[in-house]
GROMACS .gro file of C-alpha atoms in nm:
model
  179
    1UNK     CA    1  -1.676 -11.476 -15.369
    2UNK     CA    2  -1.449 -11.738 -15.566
    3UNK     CA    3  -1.141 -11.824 -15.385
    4UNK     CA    4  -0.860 -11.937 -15.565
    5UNK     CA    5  -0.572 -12.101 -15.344
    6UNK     CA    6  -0.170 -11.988 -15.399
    7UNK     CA    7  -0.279 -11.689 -15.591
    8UNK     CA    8  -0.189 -11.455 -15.306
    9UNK     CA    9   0.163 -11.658 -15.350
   10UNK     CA   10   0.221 -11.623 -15.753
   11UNK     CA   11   0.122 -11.256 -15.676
   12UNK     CA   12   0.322 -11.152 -15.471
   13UNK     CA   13   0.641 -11.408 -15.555
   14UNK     CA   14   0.590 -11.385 -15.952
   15UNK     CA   15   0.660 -11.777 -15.929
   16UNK     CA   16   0.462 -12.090 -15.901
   17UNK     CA   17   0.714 -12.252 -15.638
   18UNK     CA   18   0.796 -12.004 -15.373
   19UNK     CA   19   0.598 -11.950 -15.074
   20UNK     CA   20   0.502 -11.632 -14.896
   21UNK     CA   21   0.582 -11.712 -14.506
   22UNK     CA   22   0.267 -11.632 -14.246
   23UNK     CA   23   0.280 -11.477 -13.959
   24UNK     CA   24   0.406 -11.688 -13.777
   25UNK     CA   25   0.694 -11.754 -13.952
   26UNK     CA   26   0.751 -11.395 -13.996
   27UNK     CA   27   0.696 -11.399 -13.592
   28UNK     CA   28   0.928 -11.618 -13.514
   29UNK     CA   29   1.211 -11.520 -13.737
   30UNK     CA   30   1.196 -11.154 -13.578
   31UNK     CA   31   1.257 -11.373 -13.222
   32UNK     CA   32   1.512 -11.519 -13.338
   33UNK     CA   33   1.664 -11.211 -13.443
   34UNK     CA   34   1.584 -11.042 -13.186
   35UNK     CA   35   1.751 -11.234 -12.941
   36UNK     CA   36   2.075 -11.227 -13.164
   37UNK     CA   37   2.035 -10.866 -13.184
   38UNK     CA   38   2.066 -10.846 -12.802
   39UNK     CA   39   2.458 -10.965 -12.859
   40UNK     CA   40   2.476 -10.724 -13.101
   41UNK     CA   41   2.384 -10.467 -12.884
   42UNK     CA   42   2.567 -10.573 -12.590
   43UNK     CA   43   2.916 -10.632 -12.818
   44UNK     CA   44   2.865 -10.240 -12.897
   45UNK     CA   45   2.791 -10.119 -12.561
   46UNK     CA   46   3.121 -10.295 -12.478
   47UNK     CA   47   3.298 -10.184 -12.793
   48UNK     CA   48   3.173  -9.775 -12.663
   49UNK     CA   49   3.374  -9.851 -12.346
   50UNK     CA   50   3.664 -10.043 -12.455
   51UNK     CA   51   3.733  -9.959 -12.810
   52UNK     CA   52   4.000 -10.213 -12.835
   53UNK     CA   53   3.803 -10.527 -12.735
   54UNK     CA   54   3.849 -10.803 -13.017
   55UNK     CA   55   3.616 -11.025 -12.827
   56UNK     CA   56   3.341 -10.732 -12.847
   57UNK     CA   57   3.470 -10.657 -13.181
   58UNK     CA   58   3.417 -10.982 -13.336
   59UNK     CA   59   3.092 -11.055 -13.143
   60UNK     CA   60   2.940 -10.717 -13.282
   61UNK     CA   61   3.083 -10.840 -13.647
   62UNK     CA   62   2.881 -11.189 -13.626
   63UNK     CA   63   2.572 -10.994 -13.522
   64UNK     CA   64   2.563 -10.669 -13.636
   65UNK     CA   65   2.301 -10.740 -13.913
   66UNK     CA   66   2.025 -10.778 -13.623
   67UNK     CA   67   2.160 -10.471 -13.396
   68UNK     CA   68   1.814 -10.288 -13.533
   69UNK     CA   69   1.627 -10.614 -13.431
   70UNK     CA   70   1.792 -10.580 -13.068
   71UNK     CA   71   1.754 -10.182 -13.058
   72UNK     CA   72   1.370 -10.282 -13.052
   73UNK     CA   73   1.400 -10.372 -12.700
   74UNK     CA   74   1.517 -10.045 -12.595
   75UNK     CA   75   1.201  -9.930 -12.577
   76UNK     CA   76   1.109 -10.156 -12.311
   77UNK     CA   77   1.433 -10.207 -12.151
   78UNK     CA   78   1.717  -9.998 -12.052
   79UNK     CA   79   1.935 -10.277 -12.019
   80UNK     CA   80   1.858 -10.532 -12.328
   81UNK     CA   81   2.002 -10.796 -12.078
   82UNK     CA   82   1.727 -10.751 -11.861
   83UNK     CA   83   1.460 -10.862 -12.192
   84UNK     CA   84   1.247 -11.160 -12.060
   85UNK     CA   85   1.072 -11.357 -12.318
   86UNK     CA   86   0.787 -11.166 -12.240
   87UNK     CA   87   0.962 -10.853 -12.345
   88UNK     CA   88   1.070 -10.970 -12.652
   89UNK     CA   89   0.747 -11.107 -12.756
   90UNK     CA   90   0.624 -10.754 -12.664
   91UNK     CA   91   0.893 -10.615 -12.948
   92UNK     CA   92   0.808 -10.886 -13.201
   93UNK     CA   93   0.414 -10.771 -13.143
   94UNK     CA   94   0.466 -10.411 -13.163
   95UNK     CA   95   0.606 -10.403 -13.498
   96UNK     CA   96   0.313 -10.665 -13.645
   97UNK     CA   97   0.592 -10.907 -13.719
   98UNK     CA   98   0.789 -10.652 -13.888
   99UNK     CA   99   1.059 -10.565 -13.680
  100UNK     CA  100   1.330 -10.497 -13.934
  101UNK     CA  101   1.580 -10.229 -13.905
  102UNK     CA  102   1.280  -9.999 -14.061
  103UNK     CA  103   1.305  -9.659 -13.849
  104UNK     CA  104   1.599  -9.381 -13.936
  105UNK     CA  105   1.702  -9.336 -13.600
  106UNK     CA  106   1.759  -9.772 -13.594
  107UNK     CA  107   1.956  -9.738 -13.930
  108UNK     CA  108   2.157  -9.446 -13.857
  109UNK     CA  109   2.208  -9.638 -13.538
  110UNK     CA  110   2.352  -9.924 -13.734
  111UNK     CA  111   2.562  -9.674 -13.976
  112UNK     CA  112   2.759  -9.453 -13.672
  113UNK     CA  113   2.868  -9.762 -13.552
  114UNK     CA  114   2.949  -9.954 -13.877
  115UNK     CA  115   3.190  -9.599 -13.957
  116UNK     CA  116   3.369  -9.604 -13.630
  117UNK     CA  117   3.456  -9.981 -13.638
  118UNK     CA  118   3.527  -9.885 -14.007
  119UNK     CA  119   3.778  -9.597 -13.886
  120UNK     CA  120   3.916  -9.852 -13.617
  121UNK     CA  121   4.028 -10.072 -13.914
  122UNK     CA  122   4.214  -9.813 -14.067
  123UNK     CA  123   3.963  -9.809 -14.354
  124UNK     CA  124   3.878  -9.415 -14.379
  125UNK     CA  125   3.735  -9.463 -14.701
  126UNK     CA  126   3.454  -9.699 -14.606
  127UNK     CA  127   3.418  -9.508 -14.267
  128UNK     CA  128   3.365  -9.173 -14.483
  129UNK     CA  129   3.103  -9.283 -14.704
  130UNK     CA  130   2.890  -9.536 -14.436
  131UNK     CA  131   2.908  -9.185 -14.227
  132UNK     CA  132   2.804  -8.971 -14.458
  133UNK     CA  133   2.546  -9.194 -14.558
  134UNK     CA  134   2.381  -9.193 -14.176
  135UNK     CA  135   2.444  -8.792 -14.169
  136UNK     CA  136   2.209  -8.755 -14.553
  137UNK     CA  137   1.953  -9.013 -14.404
  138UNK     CA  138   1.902  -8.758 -14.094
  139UNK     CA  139   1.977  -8.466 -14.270
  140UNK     CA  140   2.201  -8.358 -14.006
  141UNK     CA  141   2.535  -8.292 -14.242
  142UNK     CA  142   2.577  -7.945 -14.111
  143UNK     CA  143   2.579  -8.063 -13.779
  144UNK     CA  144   2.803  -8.375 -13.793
  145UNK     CA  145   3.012  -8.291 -13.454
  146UNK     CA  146   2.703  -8.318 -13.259
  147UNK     CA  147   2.545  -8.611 -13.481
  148UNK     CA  148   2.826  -8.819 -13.421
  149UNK     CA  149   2.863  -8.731 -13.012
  150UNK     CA  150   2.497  -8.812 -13.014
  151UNK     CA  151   2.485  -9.150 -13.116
  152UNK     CA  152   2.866  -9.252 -13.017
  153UNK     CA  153   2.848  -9.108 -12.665
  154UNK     CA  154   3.238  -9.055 -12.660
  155UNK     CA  155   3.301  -8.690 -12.772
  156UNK     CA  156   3.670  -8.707 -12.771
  157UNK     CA  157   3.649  -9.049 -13.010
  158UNK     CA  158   3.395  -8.855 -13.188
  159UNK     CA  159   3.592  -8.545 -13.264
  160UNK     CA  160   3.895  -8.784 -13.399
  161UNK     CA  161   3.692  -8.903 -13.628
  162UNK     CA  162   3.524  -8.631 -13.762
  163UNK     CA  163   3.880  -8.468 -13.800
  164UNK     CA  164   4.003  -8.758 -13.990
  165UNK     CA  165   3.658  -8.764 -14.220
  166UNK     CA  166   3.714  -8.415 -14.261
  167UNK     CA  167   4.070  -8.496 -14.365
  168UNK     CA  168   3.992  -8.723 -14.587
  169UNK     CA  169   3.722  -8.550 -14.786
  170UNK     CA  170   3.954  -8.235 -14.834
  171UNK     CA  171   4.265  -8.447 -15.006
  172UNK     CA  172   3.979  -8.618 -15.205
  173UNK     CA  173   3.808  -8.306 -15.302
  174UNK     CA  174   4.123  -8.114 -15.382
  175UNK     CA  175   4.232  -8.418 -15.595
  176UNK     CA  176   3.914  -8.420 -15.773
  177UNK     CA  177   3.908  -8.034 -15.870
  178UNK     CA  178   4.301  -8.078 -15.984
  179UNK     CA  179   4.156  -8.324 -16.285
   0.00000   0.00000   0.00000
């Protein structure tokens, strides 16, 4: 066999100067995230129980692009707090250095709670769409009273939303059928 170096690199970069990272960099990038992920998740646990928490609120904000990454360790921890490095080398492992926000239940995860702090903004619009867009993934949009208490927890914060989604897509649909 001839082995040509970097050609695993122009194939799958298209470029003669990027790099594809190894495994190890893949590895440790997922720890890294990982571990941010964990103040992700703990910023939305606290957000659940206080809704009004700007230190939660802004903590979930900085980190809320590795909540998927910190949602990993929920399969070995109840508590994420409680994730040793052991643990977390355990997530980073099971996913073969992959562990993205790859699985539907991790992005509709990531969705719910991107719509409610949406809806907590006042932004109904963005809250709408990012909702509907976690109810098409699961195909649960029959069912979104349930969908929503399922991955909120809160069933009275749950049913105010839903009422104001529901709101909100009848005055949009009734001013799109009046054009």
């Amino acid at each position: 066999a001839v082995e040509i170096p970097y050609v695993m690199g122009i194939i799958g970069t298209r470029s003669l100067s990027k790099e594809i990272p190894g495994i190890r960099d893949i590895k440790a990038k997922n720890r890294e995230r990982i571990e941010r992920g964990v103040q992700a998740v703990i910023a939305l646990e606290a957000l659940r129980k206080h809704r009004d928490d700007a230190a939660a609120l802004e903590a979930f904000e900085r980190h809320k692009a590795n909540l998927g990454f910190g949602l990993l360790l929920k399969k070995y921890v109840a508590d994420v707090r409680q994730a040793t490095p052991d643990i977390i080398e355990r997530a980073v492992i099971a996913r073969h250095g992959h562990a993205g926000v790859g699985n539907r239940r991790e992005k509709t995860t990531l969705l719910v709670a991107e719509g409610f702090l949406e809806w907590r903004r006042g932004d109904i619009a963005a809250a709408y769409h990012t909702v509907r867009r976690a109810l098409l993934i699961t195909g649960q949009i029959s069912k979104a009273g349930d969908f929503l208490n399922y991955y909120w927890g809160d069933p009275a914060e749950a049913g105010k939303l839903l009422a104001e989604l529901r709101t909100y897509q009848a005055k949009n649909l009734s001013t799109l059928s009046r054009e």
